[in-house]
C-alpha cells in the first residue's frame, strides 16, 4: 500500500532503546573495466532454500534494531515502508523542513547517515533510504541500472508528497543520485555527491579513463568492482564463505586511516549476508555496470544546471569527487575534507554537516 504524507505508516518502529547487535566503497572509475550484465539467477524468497548465515533479530535493518544510535534518535526517526515504482521501499524518516533525500553507498544502508541525521532533522525532513536490493527494500531480479534506481527514489518521493527536494549521495549513492538528478531535472533542487571520482561513463575527453591494470594502491581500492560484476553464483559462494574478512578489508582499505567501529561493521556484514538472496542482490548495481556506463554517456550530453557539491576525503578521492562530475554539470563546487578517507559521513560527520549547512542554506531558506 502506498503511503501519502498524511497516511499512517505501514510499519513504524516504536520508541525505546535500540537493540545492540554485536559480533565481535565502492569507488568508481568511469569505464575502467569492461564486461558484466544485469543481475541474474535470482530466486524469489518464497522459493529460496537458503537459510540466514547468522542469527539476526526480527526486522533487522530497521530503526528499532540498529546499534548505537545517537541519543534520542528514535524520538525523531521511524522506519517506513512505501510501495513505489513497483517495489516495497524502506526509508528512515524524521525532522521538519524542506525534504532532503540521503542515498547510501556499498556496503552500507540508511544507517551510514545516522550520525548526521539528528542535526539535519532540525532544518529538513530527512529521508534516508535503502536502495533496491539493500537492507529492507525489496530484492528484485533486475532493475539495478542507475536509471531504474533513480526512478525508484523519484517515485518514493512522489508517494511521500515531495515534488522537489535536495539530494545527497555517497559512493554507489553518488551514481544513483546523478542519474536521478539528470533524469528528473524538475525534481532535484541541489545535489551533493561524495567519494567516487565521477559517475561511470561520464568522461572528460581530455582525460582518458584508467586502464584495467592499475598501480597497486588503486587496484587495492578498485578490485572489488570487477569481482562484484561477475554474474555467477561463484561470487556469492566465495563472499559467503568468508564474508567478514571480505567486507572488513573494504572498510579498512577505503578508510584512509582508522576505519569504522566494530559495531558498525558487524551490523553491515550481518545485513548484507543474512541469506543468499540478500547477498546476491547486493551485487546488482555492479552487474548492471555496462548499462549504467551507456546511460551516463547519454546523460552527459545535457549537463546539469543545478548547483552541485562534490565532497572527497583527503585520504581517498579528494578533489576527484567533484572533478569527475564536472564534465556533466555547469555549476560544481569542490570540498576536500582533511585527514579522512572514503566513509565521510561516519568518519567526519561534523565536517559534513558544516558543508551541507552552507551548501543547502539557499534551498532551506527558499523552502
Coordinates of C-alpha atoms in Angstrom, one line a residue:
X1 CA 0.0 0.0 0.0
X2 CA 1.3 3.4 -0.9
X3 CA 1.9 6.0 1.8
X4 CA 0.9 9.6 1.4
X5 CA 2.2 12.3 3.7
X6 CA -1.0 12.3 5.7
X7 CA -1.4 8.5 5.8
X8 CA -0.3 6.3 8.6
X9 CA 2.9 4.3 8.0
X10 CA 2.8 0.7 7.0
X11 CA 5.3 0.0 9.8
X12 CA 6.7 2.4 12.3
X13 CA 9.2 1.5 14.9
X14 CA 8.2 2.0 18.5
X15 CA 10.3 4.3 20.7
X16 CA 12.7 2.8 23.1
X17 CA 16.3 1.8 23.4
X18 CA 17.8 0.3 20.2
X19 CA 18.8 -3.3 20.3
X20 CA 22.5 -3.8 20.3
X21 CA 23.9 -6.0 17.7
X22 CA 27.4 -7.2 18.3
X23 CA 29.6 -10.0 16.7
X24 CA 32.9 -9.2 17.9
X25 CA 33.4 1.8 -1.4
X26 CA 32.6 1.2 -3.6
X27 CA 34.7 3.5 -5.8
X28 CA 34.0 4.1 -9.5
X29 CA 36.4 5.0 -12.3
X30 CA 34.2 5.7 -15.3
X31 CA 34.7 2.9 -17.8
X32 CA 37.7 1.5 -16.1
X33 CA 36.6 -2.1 -16.5
X34 CA 34.6 -4.0 -19.1
X35 CA 32.0 -6.8 -19.2
X36 CA 29.2 -7.6 -16.8
X37 CA 25.4 -7.9 -17.1
X38 CA 22.2 -7.4 -15.2
X39 CA 21.6 -9.4 -12.1
X40 CA 20.6 -12.9 -12.9
X41 CA 20.0 -16.2 -11.2
X42 CA 17.7 -14.7 -8.6
X43 CA 15.1 -16.8 -6.7
X44 CA 12.1 -15.3 -5.0
X45 CA 12.3 -15.5 -1.2
X46 CA 9.4 -18.0 -1.1
X47 CA 11.3 -20.4 -3.4
X48 CA 14.7 -19.9 -1.9
X49 CA 16.1 -22.8 0.2
X50 CA 19.0 -20.9 1.8
X51 CA 18.8 -20.1 5.5
X52 CA 20.3 -17.0 7.1
X53 CA 24.1 -17.1 7.5
X54 CA 23.8 -15.8 11.0
X55 CA 21.1 -15.2 13.6
X56 CA 19.6 -11.7 13.4
X57 CA 16.7 -10.2 15.2
X58 CA 13.3 -9.8 13.5
X59 CA 13.0 -6.6 11.5
X60 CA 16.8 -6.4 11.3
X61 CA 17.7 -3.3 9.3
X62 CA 15.0 -1.1 10.8
X63 CA 15.5 1.8 13.2
X64 CA 14.5 -0.4 16.2
X65 CA 17.3 -3.0 15.6
X66 CA 20.1 -0.5 14.7
X67 CA 23.0 -0.5 17.2
X68 CA 24.4 2.6 19.0
X69 CA 22.2 5.2 17.5
X70 CA 22.7 8.8 18.7
X71 CA 20.8 9.7 21.8
X72 CA 17.1 10.5 21.1
X73 CA 17.3 9.1 17.6
X74 CA 14.1 7.0 17.8
X75 CA 12.2 10.0 19.1
X76 CA 12.7 11.7 15.8
X77 CA 13.0 8.9 13.2
X78 CA 10.9 6.0 12.2
X79 CA 11.2 3.2 9.7
X80 CA 8.5 3.4 7.0
X81 CA 7.7 1.1 4.1
X82 CA 6.4 2.7 0.9
X83 CA 5.2 0.9 -2.3
X84 CA 6.8 3.0 -5.1
X85 CA 7.9 2.2 -8.7
X86 CA 6.6 -1.3 -8.3
X87 CA 8.7 -2.3 -5.3
X88 CA 8.4 -2.0 -1.5
X89 CA 11.0 0.5 -0.3
X90 CA 12.3 1.1 3.2
X91 CA 13.2 4.6 4.4
X92 CA 14.0 6.1 7.8
X93 CA 12.2 9.4 8.0
X94 CA 12.1 12.3 10.5
X95 CA 12.5 16.0 11.0
X96 CA 10.8 19.1 9.8
X97 CA 11.5 21.4 6.9
X98 CA 12.2 21.0 3.2
X99 CA 12.8 17.4 2.1
X100 CA 16.4 16.1 2.0
X101 CA 17.0 12.6 0.5
X102 CA 20.1 10.7 1.6
X103 CA 21.3 7.8 -0.6
X104 CA 23.9 5.4 0.9
X105 CA 26.7 3.6 -0.7
X106 CA 28.1 0.0 -0.7
X107 CA 28.3 -2.0 1.5
X108 CA 26.0 0.1 3.8
X109 CA 22.4 1.1 4.2
X110 CA 20.5 4.1 5.6
X111 CA 22.5 3.6 8.9
X112 CA 25.5 5.2 7.2
X113 CA 23.9 8.6 7.8
X114 CA 22.9 8.1 11.4
X115 CA 25.5 10.5 13.0
X116 CA 24.3 13.3 10.8
X117 CA 20.6 12.7 10.7
X118 CA 19.6 14.3 14.1
X119 CA 21.3 17.6 13.3
X120 CA 19.9 17.6 9.7
X121 CA 16.4 17.0 11.1
X122 CA 16.4 20.4 12.8
X123 CA 16.2 22.1 9.4
X124 CA 15.0 19.4 7.0
X125 CA 12.6 16.5 6.6
X126 CA 15.2 13.8 6.3
X127 CA 14.6 10.7 4.2
X128 CA 17.4 8.1 4.4
X129 CA 16.5 5.3 2.0
X130 CA 17.7 1.7 1.5
X131 CA 18.5 1.2 -2.2
X132 CA 16.7 -1.5 -4.2
X133 CA 18.2 -4.9 -3.1
X134 CA 19.8 -3.5 0.1
X135 CA 18.6 -3.6 3.7
X136 CA 14.8 -3.9 4.0
X137 CA 14.0 -2.6 0.5
X138 CA 12.7 -5.3 -1.9
X139 CA 15.2 -7.5 -3.7
X140 CA 14.2 -8.0 -7.3
X141 CA 15.7 -10.0 -10.1
X142 CA 16.6 -6.9 -12.2
X143 CA 16.3 -3.2 -12.2
X144 CA 19.7 -2.3 -10.8
X145 CA 20.8 0.1 -13.6
X146 CA 21.2 3.7 -12.4
X147 CA 18.1 4.9 -14.3
X148 CA 15.8 2.4 -12.6
X149 CA 17.4 3.0 -9.2
X150 CA 16.9 6.7 -9.7
X151 CA 13.3 6.2 -10.8
X152 CA 12.8 4.2 -7.6
X153 CA 13.7 7.2 -5.5
X154 CA 11.8 9.7 -7.6
X155 CA 8.7 7.5 -7.1
X156 CA 9.4 7.2 -3.4
X157 CA 9.5 11.0 -3.0
X158 CA 6.3 11.3 -5.0
X159 CA 4.5 8.9 -2.7
X160 CA 5.8 10.8 0.3
X161 CA 4.4 14.0 -1.2
X162 CA 7.7 15.7 -2.1
X163 CA 7.7 17.1 -5.6
X164 CA 11.1 18.9 -5.3
X165 CA 13.9 18.0 -2.9
X166 CA 17.6 18.3 -2.2
X167 CA 19.7 15.1 -2.7
X168 CA 22.9 13.7 -1.2
X169 CA 24.6 10.5 -2.5
X170 CA 27.7 8.7 -1.3
X171 CA 29.6 6.0 -3.2
X172 CA 27.0 4.0 -5.2
X173 CA 24.6 6.6 -4.0
X174 CA 26.6 9.1 -6.0
X175 CA 25.9 7.1 -9.1
X176 CA 22.2 6.8 -8.3
X177 CA 21.8 10.5 -7.3
X178 CA 23.4 11.7 -10.5
X179 CA 21.0 9.6 -12.6
X180 CA 18.1 10.8 -10.5
X181 CA 19.1 14.5 -10.9
X182 CA 19.7 14.0 -14.7
X183 CA 16.6 12.0 -15.4
X184 CA 14.2 14.1 -13.2
X185 CA 15.5 17.6 -13.7
X186 CA 12.4 19.3 -12.3
X187 CA 12.6 17.3 -9.1
X188 CA 16.1 18.0 -7.7
X189 CA 16.9 21.5 -6.3
X190 CA 20.6 20.9 -5.2
X191 CA 22.9 17.8 -5.5
X192 CA 25.7 16.7 -3.2
X193 CA 27.8 13.8 -4.3
X194 CA 30.6 12.2 -2.3
X195 CA 33.6 9.9 -2.6
X196 CA 33.9 8.3 -6.0
X197 CA 35.7 10.0 -8.9
X198 CA 32.6 10.7 -11.0
X199 CA 29.7 8.7 -12.4
X200 CA 30.7 5.7 -14.6
X201 CA 30.5 6.7 -18.2
X202 CA 30.9 10.4 -17.6
X203 CA 34.3 11.2 -19.0
X204 CA 36.5 14.2 -19.7
X205 CA 37.6 13.9 -23.4
X206 CA 41.0 15.3 -22.3
X207 CA 41.4 12.7 -19.6
X208 CA 41.1 9.0 -20.7
X209 CA 39.7 6.6 -18.1
X210 CA 42.2 4.4 -16.2
X211 CA 43.1 1.0 -17.6
X212 CA 42.2 -2.3 -16.0
X213 CA 45.8 -2.9 -15.0
X214 CA 46.2 -0.2 -12.3
X215 CA 49.0 0.7 -9.9
X216 CA 48.8 -1.4 -6.7
X217 CA 47.4 1.4 -4.5
X218 CA 44.5 1.9 -6.9
X219 CA 44.0 -1.8 -7.6
X220 CA 43.6 -2.5 -3.8
X221 CA 40.7 0.0 -3.8
X222 CA 39.1 -1.0 -7.1
X223 CA 39.4 -4.7 -7.4
X224 CA 36.0 -5.4 -5.9
X225 CA 34.3 -3.7 -8.9
X226 CA 35.2 -6.4 -11.5
X227 CA 34.9 -9.1 -8.8
X228 CA 31.3 -8.0 -7.9
X229 CA 30.4 -7.7 -11.5
X230 CA 31.0 -11.4 -12.3
X231 CA 27.4 -12.7 -12.7
X232 CA 27.9 -16.2 -11.3
X233 CA 27.0 -18.0 -8.1
X234 CA 30.7 -18.5 -7.6
X235 CA 30.9 -14.9 -6.3
X236 CA 28.1 -15.4 -3.9
X237 CA 29.7 -18.6 -2.7
X238 CA 33.1 -17.0 -2.3
X239 CA 31.9 -14.0 -0.4
X240 CA 29.5 -16.1 1.8
X241 CA 32.3 -18.4 2.8
X242 CA 34.5 -15.6 4.2
X243 CA 32.2 -12.6 4.3
X244 CA 33.6 -11.0 7.5
X245 CA 37.1 -10.8 6.0
X246 CA 35.8 -9.6 2.6
X247 CA 33.9 -6.7 4.0
X248 CA 36.4 -5.8 6.7
X249 CA 39.0 -5.5 4.0
X250 CA 36.8 -3.0 2.1
X251 CA 36.1 -0.9 5.2
X252 CA 39.9 -0.9 6.1
X253 CA 41.4 -0.3 2.6
X254 CA 39.0 2.6 1.9
X255 CA 39.3 4.2 5.3
X256 CA 42.5 6.2 4.7
X257 CA 43.3 5.8 8.4
X258 CA 41.3 4.4 11.3
X259 CA 38.2 2.5 9.9
X260 CA 34.7 2.3 11.2
X261 CA 33.9 0.9 14.7
X262 CA 33.4 -2.8 15.0
X263 CA 29.8 -2.3 16.0
X264 CA 29.0 -0.7 12.6
X265 CA 31.0 -3.2 10.6
X266 CA 29.3 -6.1 12.4
X267 CA 26.0 -4.6 11.6
X268 CA 26.7 -4.1 7.9
X269 CA 28.2 -7.5 7.4
X270 CA 25.2 -9.2 9.1
X271 CA 22.8 -7.0 7.0
X272 CA 24.4 -8.0 3.7
X273 CA 24.9 -11.7 4.4
X274 CA 21.7 -12.7 6.2
X275 CA 20.8 -15.1 3.3
X276 CA 21.9 -15.8 -0.3
X277 CA 19.2 -13.7 -1.9
X278 CA 20.3 -10.7 0.1
X279 CA 23.9 -11.2 -0.8
X280 CA 23.2 -11.7 -4.5
X281 CA 21.0 -8.6 -4.7
X282 CA 23.8 -6.5 -3.2
X283 CA 25.8 -7.0 -6.3
X284 CA 23.0 -5.8 -8.6
X285 CA 24.4 -2.4 -9.4
X286 CA 27.8 -3.7 -10.3
X287 CA 26.3 -6.3 -12.6
X288 CA 24.4 -3.5 -14.4
X289 CA 27.7 -1.6 -14.9
X290 CA 27.6 -1.7 -18.7
X291 CA 24.0 -0.3 -18.8
X292 CA 25.0 2.5 -16.4
X293 CA 28.0 3.5 -18.4
X294 CA 25.8 3.7 -21.6
X295 CA 23.1 5.7 -19.8
X296 CA 25.6 8.2 -18.3
X297 CA 27.2 8.7 -21.7
X298 CA 23.9 10.0 -22.9
X299 CA 23.1 12.0 -19.8
X300 CA 26.3 13.8 -20.1
X301 CA 25.1 15.3 -23.4
X302 CA 22.7 17.6 -21.4
X303 CA 24.6 19.0 -18.5
X304 CA 23.1 19.5 -15.0
X305 CA 22.4 23.2 -14.4
X306 CA 21.6 23.0 -10.7
X307 CA 24.3 23.7 -8.0
X308 CA 26.4 20.6 -7.3
X309 CA 28.8 20.0 -4.5
X310 CA 31.4 17.2 -4.8
X311 CA 32.9 16.1 -1.5
X312 CA 36.0 13.9 -1.2
X313 CA 38.1 12.7 1.7
X314 CA 41.7 13.9 1.6
X315 CA 43.0 10.3 2.1
X316 CA 40.7 8.9 -0.5
X317 CA 39.4 10.5 -3.7
X318 CA 39.8 14.2 -2.6
X319 CA 39.1 16.7 -5.4
X320 CA 38.3 13.9 -7.9
X321 CA 34.8 13.5 -6.3
X322 CA 33.9 17.0 -7.8
X323 CA 36.2 16.8 -10.8
X324 CA 34.6 13.6 -12.0
X325 CA 31.2 15.2 -12.4
X326 CA 32.3 18.5 -13.9
X327 CA 32.0 17.2 -17.5
X328 CA 28.3 16.6 -16.7
X329 CA 27.4 19.8 -14.8
X330 CA 27.8 23.5 -15.2
X331 CA 28.0 24.6 -11.5
X332 CA 30.2 22.3 -9.4
X333 CA 31.8 23.3 -6.1
X334 CA 34.6 21.2 -4.6
X335 CA 35.2 20.3 -1.0
X336 CA 38.0 18.1 0.4
X337 CA 37.7 17.0 4.0
X338 CA 41.2 16.8 5.6
X339 CA 42.6 13.7 7.2
X340 CA 39.7 11.3 6.3
X341 CA 39.1 8.5 3.8
X342 CA 36.1 7.2 2.0
X343 CA 33.5 6.9 4.8
X344 CA 33.0 10.6 5.1
X345 CA 29.5 10.6 6.7
X346 CA 30.8 8.4 9.5
X347 CA 34.4 9.5 9.8
X348 CA 33.7 13.2 9.6
X349 CA 30.1 13.9 10.4
X350 CA 30.8 17.3 11.9
X351 CA 32.6 18.5 8.7
X352 CA 29.9 17.0 6.5
X353 CA 27.2 18.8 8.5
X354 CA 29.0 22.1 8.2
X355 CA 29.4 21.6 4.4
X356 CA 25.8 20.7 3.9
X357 CA 24.6 23.5 6.1
X358 CA 26.4 26.0 3.9
X359 CA 25.6 24.5 0.5
X360 CA 21.9 23.8 1.3
X361 CA 21.2 27.2 3.0
X362 CA 19.6 28.8 -0.1
X363 CA 17.4 25.7 -0.5
X364 CA 16.4 25.7 3.1
X365 CA 15.6 29.4 3.2
X366 CA 13.6 29.1 0.0
X367 CA 11.7 26.1 1.4

